Coordinates of C-alpha atoms in Angstrom, one line a residue:
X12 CA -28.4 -72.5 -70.0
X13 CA -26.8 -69.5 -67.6
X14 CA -25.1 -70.3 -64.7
X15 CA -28.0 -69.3 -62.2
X16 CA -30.3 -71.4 -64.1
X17 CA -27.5 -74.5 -63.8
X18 CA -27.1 -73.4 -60.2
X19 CA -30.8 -73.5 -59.4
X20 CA -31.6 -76.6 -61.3
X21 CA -28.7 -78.4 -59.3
X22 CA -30.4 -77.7 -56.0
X23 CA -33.4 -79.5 -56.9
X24 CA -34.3 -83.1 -56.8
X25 CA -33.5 -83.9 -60.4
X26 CA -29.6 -83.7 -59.4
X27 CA -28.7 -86.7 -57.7
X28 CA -26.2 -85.4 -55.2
X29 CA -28.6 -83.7 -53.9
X30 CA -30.9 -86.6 -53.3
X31 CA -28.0 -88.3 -51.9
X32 CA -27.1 -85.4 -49.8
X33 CA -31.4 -85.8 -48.5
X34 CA -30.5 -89.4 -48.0
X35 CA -27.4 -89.2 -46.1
X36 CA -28.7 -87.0 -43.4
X37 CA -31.9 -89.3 -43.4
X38 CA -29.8 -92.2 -42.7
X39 CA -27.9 -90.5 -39.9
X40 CA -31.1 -89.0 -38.4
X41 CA -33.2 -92.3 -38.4
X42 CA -30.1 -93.7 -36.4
X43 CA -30.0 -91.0 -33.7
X44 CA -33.9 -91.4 -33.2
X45 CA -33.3 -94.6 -32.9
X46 CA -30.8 -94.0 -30.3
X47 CA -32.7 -91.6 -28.7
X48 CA -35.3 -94.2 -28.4
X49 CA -33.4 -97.0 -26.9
X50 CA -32.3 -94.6 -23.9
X51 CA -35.5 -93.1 -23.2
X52 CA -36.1 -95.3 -19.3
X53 CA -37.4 -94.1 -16.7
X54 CA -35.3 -92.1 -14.6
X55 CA -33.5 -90.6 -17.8
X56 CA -33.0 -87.5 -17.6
X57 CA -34.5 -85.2 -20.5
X58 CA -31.3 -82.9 -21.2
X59 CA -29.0 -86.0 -21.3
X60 CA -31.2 -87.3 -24.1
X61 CA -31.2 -84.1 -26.1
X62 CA -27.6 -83.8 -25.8
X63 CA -26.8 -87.2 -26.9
X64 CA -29.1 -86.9 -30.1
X65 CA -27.1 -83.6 -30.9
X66 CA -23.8 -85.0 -30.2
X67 CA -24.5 -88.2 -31.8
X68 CA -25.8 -85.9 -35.5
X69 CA -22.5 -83.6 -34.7
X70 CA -20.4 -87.0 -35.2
X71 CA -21.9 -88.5 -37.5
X72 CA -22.3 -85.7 -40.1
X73 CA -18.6 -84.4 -39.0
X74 CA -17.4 -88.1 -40.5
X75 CA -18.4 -87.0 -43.9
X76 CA -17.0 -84.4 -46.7
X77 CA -14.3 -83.9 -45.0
X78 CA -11.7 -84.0 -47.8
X79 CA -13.4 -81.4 -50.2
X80 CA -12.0 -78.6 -51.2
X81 CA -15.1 -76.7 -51.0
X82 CA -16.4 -76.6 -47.3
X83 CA -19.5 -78.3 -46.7
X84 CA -22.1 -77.1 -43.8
X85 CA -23.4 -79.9 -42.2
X86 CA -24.8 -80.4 -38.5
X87 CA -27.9 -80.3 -36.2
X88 CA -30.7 -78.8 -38.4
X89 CA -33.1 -78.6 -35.3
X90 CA -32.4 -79.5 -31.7
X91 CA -33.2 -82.7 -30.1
X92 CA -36.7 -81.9 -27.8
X93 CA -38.2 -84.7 -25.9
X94 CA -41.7 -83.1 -24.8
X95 CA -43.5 -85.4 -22.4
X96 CA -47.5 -86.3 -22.1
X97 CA -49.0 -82.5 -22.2
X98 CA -46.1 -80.8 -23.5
X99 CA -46.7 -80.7 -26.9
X100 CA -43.4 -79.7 -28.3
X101 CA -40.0 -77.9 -28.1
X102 CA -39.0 -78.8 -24.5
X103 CA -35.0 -79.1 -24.8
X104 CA -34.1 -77.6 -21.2
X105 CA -30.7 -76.4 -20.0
X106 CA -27.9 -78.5 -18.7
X107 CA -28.8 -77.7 -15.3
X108 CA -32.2 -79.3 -15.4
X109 CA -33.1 -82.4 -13.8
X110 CA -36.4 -83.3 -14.9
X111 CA -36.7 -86.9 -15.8
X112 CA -38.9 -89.9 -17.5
X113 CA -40.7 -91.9 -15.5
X114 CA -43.2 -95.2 -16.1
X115 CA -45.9 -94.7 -18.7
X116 CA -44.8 -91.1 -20.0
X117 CA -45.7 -90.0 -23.3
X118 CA -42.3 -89.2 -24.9
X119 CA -42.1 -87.1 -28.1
X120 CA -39.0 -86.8 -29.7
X121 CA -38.2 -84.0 -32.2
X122 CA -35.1 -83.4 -34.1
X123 CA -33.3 -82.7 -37.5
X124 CA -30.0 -83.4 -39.6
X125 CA -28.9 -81.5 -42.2
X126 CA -26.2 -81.8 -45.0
X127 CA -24.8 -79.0 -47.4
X128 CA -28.3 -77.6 -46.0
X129 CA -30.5 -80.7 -47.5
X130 CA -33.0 -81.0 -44.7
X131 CA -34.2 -84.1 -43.3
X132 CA -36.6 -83.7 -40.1
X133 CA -38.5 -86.5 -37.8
X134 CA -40.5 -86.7 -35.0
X135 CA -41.6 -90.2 -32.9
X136 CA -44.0 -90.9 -30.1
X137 CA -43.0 -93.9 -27.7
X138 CA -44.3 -94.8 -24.4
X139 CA -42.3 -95.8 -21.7
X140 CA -44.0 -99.0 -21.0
X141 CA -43.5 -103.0 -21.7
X142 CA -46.3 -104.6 -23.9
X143 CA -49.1 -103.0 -26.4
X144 CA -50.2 -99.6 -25.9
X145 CA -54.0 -99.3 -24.9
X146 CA -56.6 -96.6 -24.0
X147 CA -56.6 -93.2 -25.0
X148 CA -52.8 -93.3 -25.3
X149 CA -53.3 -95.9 -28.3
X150 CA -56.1 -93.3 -29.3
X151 CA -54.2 -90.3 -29.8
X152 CA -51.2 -92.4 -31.2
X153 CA -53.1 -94.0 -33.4
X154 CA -54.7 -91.3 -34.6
X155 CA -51.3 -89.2 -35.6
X156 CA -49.7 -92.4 -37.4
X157 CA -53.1 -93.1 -39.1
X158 CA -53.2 -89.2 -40.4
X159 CA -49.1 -89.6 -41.0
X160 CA -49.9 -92.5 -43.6
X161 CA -52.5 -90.5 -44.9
X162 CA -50.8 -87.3 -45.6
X163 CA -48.2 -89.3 -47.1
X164 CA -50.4 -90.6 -49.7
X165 CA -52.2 -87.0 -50.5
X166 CA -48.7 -85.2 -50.5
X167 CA -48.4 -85.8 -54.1
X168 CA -48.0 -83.8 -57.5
X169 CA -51.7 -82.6 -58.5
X170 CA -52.3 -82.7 -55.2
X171 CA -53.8 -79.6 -52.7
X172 CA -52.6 -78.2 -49.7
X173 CA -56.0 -77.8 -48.2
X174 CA -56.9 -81.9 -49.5
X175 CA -54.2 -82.8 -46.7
X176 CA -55.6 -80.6 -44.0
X177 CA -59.0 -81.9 -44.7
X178 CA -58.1 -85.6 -44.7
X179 CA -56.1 -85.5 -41.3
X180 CA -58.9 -83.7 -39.4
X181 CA -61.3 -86.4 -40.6
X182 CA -58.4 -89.1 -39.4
X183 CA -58.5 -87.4 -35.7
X184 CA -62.2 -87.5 -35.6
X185 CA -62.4 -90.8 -36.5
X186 CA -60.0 -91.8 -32.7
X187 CA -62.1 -89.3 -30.9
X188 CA -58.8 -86.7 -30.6
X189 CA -58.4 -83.7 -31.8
X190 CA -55.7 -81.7 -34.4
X191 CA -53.5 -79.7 -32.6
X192 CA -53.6 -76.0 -34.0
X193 CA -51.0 -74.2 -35.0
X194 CA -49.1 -77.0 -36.1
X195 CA -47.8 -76.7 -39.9
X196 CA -45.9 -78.8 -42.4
X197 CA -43.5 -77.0 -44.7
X198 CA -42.0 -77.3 -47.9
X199 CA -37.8 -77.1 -47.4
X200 CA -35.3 -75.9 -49.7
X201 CA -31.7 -76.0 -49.2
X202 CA -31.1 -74.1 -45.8
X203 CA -34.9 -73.5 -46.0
X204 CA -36.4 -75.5 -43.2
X205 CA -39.8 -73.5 -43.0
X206 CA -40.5 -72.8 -47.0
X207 CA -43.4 -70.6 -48.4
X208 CA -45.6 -74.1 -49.4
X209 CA -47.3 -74.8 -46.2
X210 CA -49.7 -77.5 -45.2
X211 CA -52.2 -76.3 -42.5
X212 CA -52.9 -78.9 -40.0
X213 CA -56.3 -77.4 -38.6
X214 CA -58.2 -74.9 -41.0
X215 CA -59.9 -72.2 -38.9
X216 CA -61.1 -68.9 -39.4
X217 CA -58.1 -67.2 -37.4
X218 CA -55.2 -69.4 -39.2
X219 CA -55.2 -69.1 -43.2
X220 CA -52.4 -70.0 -45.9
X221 CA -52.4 -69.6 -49.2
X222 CA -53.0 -72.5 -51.5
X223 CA -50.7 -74.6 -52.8
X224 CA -50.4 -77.3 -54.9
X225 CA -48.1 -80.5 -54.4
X226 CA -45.0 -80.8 -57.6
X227 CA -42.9 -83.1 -58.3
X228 CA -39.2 -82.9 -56.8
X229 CA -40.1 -80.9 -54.1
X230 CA -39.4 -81.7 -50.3
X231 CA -41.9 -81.8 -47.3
X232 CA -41.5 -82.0 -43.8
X233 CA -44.9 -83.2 -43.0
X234 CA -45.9 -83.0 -39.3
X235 CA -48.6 -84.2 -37.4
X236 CA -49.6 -83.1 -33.7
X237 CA -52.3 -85.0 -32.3
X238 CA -54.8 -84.5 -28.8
X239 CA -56.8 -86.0 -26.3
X240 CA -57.5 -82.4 -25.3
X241 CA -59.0 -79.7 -27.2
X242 CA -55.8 -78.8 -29.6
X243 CA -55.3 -75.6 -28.3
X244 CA -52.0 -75.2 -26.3
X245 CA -50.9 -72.4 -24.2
X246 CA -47.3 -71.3 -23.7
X247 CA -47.6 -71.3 -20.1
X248 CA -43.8 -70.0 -19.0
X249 CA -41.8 -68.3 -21.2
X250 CA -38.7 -69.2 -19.2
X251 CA -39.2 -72.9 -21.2
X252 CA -38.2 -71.8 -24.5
X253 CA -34.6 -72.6 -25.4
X254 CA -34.9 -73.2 -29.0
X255 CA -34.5 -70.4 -31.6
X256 CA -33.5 -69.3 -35.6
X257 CA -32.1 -66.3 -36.3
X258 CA -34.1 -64.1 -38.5
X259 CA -32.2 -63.4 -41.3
X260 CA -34.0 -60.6 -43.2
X261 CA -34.2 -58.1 -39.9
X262 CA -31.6 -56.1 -38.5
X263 CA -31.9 -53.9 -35.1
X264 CA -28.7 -52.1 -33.2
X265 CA -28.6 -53.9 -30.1
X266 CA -28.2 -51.3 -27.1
X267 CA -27.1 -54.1 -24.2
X268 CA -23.4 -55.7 -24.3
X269 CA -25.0 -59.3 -23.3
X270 CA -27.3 -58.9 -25.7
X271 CA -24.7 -57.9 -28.7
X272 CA -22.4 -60.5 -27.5
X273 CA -24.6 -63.5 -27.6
X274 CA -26.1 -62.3 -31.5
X275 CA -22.6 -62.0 -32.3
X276 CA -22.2 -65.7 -31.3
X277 CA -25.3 -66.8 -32.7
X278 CA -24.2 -64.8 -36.0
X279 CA -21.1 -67.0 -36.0
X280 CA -22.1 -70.5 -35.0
X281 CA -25.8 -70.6 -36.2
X282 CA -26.8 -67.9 -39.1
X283 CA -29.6 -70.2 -40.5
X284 CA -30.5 -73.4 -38.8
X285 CA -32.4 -73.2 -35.5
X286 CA -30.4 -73.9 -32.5
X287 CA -30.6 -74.4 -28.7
X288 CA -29.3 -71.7 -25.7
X289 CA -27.6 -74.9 -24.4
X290 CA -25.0 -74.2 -26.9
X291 CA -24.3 -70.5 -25.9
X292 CA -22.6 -69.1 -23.0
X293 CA -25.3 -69.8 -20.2
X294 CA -24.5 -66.6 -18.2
X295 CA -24.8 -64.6 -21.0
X296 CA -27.6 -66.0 -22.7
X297 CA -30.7 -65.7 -20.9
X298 CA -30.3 -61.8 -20.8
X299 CA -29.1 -61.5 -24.1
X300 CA -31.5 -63.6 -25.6
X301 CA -34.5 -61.5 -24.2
X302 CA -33.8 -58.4 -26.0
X303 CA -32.3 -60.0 -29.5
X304 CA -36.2 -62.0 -29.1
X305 CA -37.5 -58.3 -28.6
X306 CA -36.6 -56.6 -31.4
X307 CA -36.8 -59.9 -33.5
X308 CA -34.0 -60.7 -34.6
X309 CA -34.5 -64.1 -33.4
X310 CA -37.8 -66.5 -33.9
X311 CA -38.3 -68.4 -31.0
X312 CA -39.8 -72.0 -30.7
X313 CA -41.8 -71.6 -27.4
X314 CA -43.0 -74.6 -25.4
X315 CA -46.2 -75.0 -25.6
X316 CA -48.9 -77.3 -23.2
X317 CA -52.6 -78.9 -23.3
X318 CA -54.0 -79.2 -20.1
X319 CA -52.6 -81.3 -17.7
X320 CA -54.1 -85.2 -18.2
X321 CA -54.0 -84.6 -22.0
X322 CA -51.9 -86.8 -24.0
X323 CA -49.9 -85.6 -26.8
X324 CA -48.8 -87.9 -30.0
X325 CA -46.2 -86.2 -32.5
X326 CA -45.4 -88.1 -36.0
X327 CA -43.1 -86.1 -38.5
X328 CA -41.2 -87.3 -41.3
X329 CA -39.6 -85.8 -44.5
X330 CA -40.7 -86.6 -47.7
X331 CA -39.2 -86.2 -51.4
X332 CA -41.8 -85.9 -54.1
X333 CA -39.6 -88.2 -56.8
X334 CA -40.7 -88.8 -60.4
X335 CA -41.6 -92.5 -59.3
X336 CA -43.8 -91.3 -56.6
X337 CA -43.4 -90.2 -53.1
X338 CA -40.3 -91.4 -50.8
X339 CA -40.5 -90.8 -47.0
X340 CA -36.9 -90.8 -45.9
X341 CA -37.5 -90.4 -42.3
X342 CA -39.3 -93.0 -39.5
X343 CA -39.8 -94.7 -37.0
X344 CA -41.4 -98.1 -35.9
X345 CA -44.3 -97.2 -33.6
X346 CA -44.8 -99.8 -30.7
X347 CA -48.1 -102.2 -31.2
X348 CA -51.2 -100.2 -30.3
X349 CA -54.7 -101.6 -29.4
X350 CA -57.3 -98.6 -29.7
X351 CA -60.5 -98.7 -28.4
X352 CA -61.5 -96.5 -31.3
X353 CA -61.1 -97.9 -35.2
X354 CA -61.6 -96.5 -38.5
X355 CA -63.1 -100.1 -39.8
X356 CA -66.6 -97.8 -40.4
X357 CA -64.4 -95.3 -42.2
X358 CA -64.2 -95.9 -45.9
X359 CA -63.2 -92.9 -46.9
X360 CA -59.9 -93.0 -44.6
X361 CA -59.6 -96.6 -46.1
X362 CA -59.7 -95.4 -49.5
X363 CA -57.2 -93.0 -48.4
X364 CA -54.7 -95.4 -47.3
X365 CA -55.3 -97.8 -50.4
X366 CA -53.2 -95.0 -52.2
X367 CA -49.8 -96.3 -53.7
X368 CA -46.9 -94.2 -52.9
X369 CA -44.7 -95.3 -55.4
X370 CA -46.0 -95.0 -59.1
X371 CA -45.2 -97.3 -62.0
X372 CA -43.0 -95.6 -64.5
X373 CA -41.5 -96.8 -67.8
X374 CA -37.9 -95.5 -68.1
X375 CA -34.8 -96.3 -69.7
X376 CA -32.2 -98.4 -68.3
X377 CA -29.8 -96.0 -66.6
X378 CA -32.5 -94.9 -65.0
X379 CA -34.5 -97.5 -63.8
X380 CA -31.5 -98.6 -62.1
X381 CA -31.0 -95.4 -59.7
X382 CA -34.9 -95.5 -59.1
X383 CA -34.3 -99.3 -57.8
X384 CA -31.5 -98.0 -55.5
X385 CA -33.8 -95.2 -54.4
X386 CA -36.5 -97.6 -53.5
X387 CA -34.4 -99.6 -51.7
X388 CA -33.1 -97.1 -49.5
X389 CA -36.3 -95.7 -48.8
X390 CA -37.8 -99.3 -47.9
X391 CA -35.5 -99.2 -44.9
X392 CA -37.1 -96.2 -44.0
X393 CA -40.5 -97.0 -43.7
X394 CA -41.6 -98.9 -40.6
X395 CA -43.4 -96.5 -39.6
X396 CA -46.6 -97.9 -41.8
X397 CA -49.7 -98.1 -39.0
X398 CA -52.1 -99.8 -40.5
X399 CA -51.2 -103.4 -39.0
X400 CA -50.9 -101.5 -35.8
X401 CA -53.8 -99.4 -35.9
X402 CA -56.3 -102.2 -36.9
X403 CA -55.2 -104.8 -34.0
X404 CA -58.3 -103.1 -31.9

């Protein structure tokens, strides 16, 4: 075996650093949703929760590898967004905004963790309110956990792309809501967070991918964006947008000094992962950002909104596809719903979730061992199962 092939085989889920290295910044992400969850009251305000998600990942992931002789990357692998009721995602404002929760908001929260670039992403929908969560808000919340344990149970080797986008629009329908479009779950490599596999969440005639088909030890951020509205948002004010990813494959000669100065930053501090303008030098930032988005050299994450009155429900977790079936790494528990819609007259999105996850292998000893450990690390990370939830209607 050549060095390459070594090199590309150890990057891969049959190494098991590397599935410790998935783990780790699980662990550490799951704990900063969690904390992110516990402070979102009303009156909080938004930045002061995406701040303390980021610092809380900076600290955490800063405590380990420290004493290697090789330097490990680790950090923020996407910036904590809490996007409220319409907003549908990547509202992470500057420090010197002073929007805040209130009572009964939708909160969506969004962010990522990475370690020696192993990816793990999540994304959780609470509302700020004491008791179960009823109406259309239990719809549309419902709907995206319901489609979450689905898609974890199609996400599998053998497999289709297109079977998942299929199954989730089905789940939707079934709570009266609607798929938001434009929304796409992605395969991740090391320092890939947006990989070629892709998983469409709304097939239509304007939005095509190529198809795929699910193998084992790959990894999948799998991300589900559901609507009261019609699941088509708008970008209503550019001005929103904060979030960005430098574009590594272009290259343009920047003509403004703001503009030069702020890539050079961005070159420095973020080459791969995306990252917020909260972390650049304000002044400088919103000019230079403008023309560096121009002549794209950076991909901006823009803000997008449904109409106002819509809710919004966001569920994303990472997934490894392991030889003794699927592990999601990444969750939340979701507060008790009571829907006024059910999917007891759906038997084919019962059949769905009668799936295993796991799969019964015969192994030797050695091995049998580290799948135990696997499974239970990745039994602390699943609370998010719905069913219990969903069917309480």
């Amino acid at each position: 075996m050549s060095d390459e092939d070594r090199e590309e085989k150890e990057l891969d889920l049959t190494s098991p650093e590397v599935v410790t290295k998935y783990k780790s910044a699980a662990e550490i992400l799951n704990k900063a949703l969690q904390l992110v969850v516990s402070e979102c009251k009303p009156k909080a305000k938004i930045v002061d929760l995406c701040e303390k998600g980021d610092a809380f990942i900076k600290e955490q992931t800063g405590n380990m590898y420290k004493n290697v002789k090789k330097k490990i990357e680790r950090g923020v692998a996407f910036p904590t967004c809490i996007s409220v009721n319409n907003t549908v995602c990547h509202f992470s404002p500057l420090s010197s905004d002073e929007i805040v929760l209130e009572e009964g908001d939708m909160v969506k929260i969004d962010m990522g963790c990475h370690i020696d670039g192993f990816i793990a992403v999540v994304a959780h929908t609470h509302v700020l309110q004491g008791g179960p969560v009823t109406g259309r808000a239990a719809d549309v919340l419902a709907a995206a956990n319901t489609a979450a344990e689905v898609a974890l149970r199609l996400v599998r080797p053998g497999k289709k792309n297109s079977d998942v986008t299929e199954a989730i629009q089905k789940v939707a329908a079934a709570y009266d809501c609607k798929i938001v479009e434009g929304v796409l779950s992605h395969q991740m490599k090391q320092f890939v967070i947006d990989g070629n596999k892709v998983v469409l969440s709304l097939s239509n005639p304007d939005t095509r991918v190529d198809d795929a088909e699910f193998e084992e030890n790959e990894v999948y951020s799998i991300d589900i964006v559901t609507s009261t509205g019609e699941g088509k948002p708008k970008l209503l004010d550019e001005k929103q947008t904060t979030i960005y990813k430098r574009a590594v494959d272009k290259s343009y000669n920047l003509k403004m000094k703001a503009s030069r100065f702020i890539f050079s930053e961005i070159s420095q501090k973020f080459p791969i992962m995306p990252f917020t303008a909260r972390e650049l030098e304000e002044k400088r930032a919103r000019l230079g950002l403008v023309e560096c988005v121009n002549h794209d050299l950076l991909q901006p994450y823009p803000v997008l909104h449904e109409k106002p009155g819509d809710l919004i429900a966001h569920i994303k977790f990472t997934v490894l596809l392991m030889p003794n079936g699927s592990d999601r790494i990444t969750s939340h528990a979701i507060q008790e719903l009571t829907p006024a819609k059910t999917i007891e007259n759906e038997p084919e999105i019962k059949t769905w979730l009668a799936f295993p996850i796991k799969t019964k292998k015969k192994g030797g000893g050695k091995k049998k061992k580290g799948k135990k450990g696997e499974r239970e690390e990745s039994s602390q990370a699943e609370p998010m199962e719905g069913e219990p939830n969903v069917a309480e209607s």
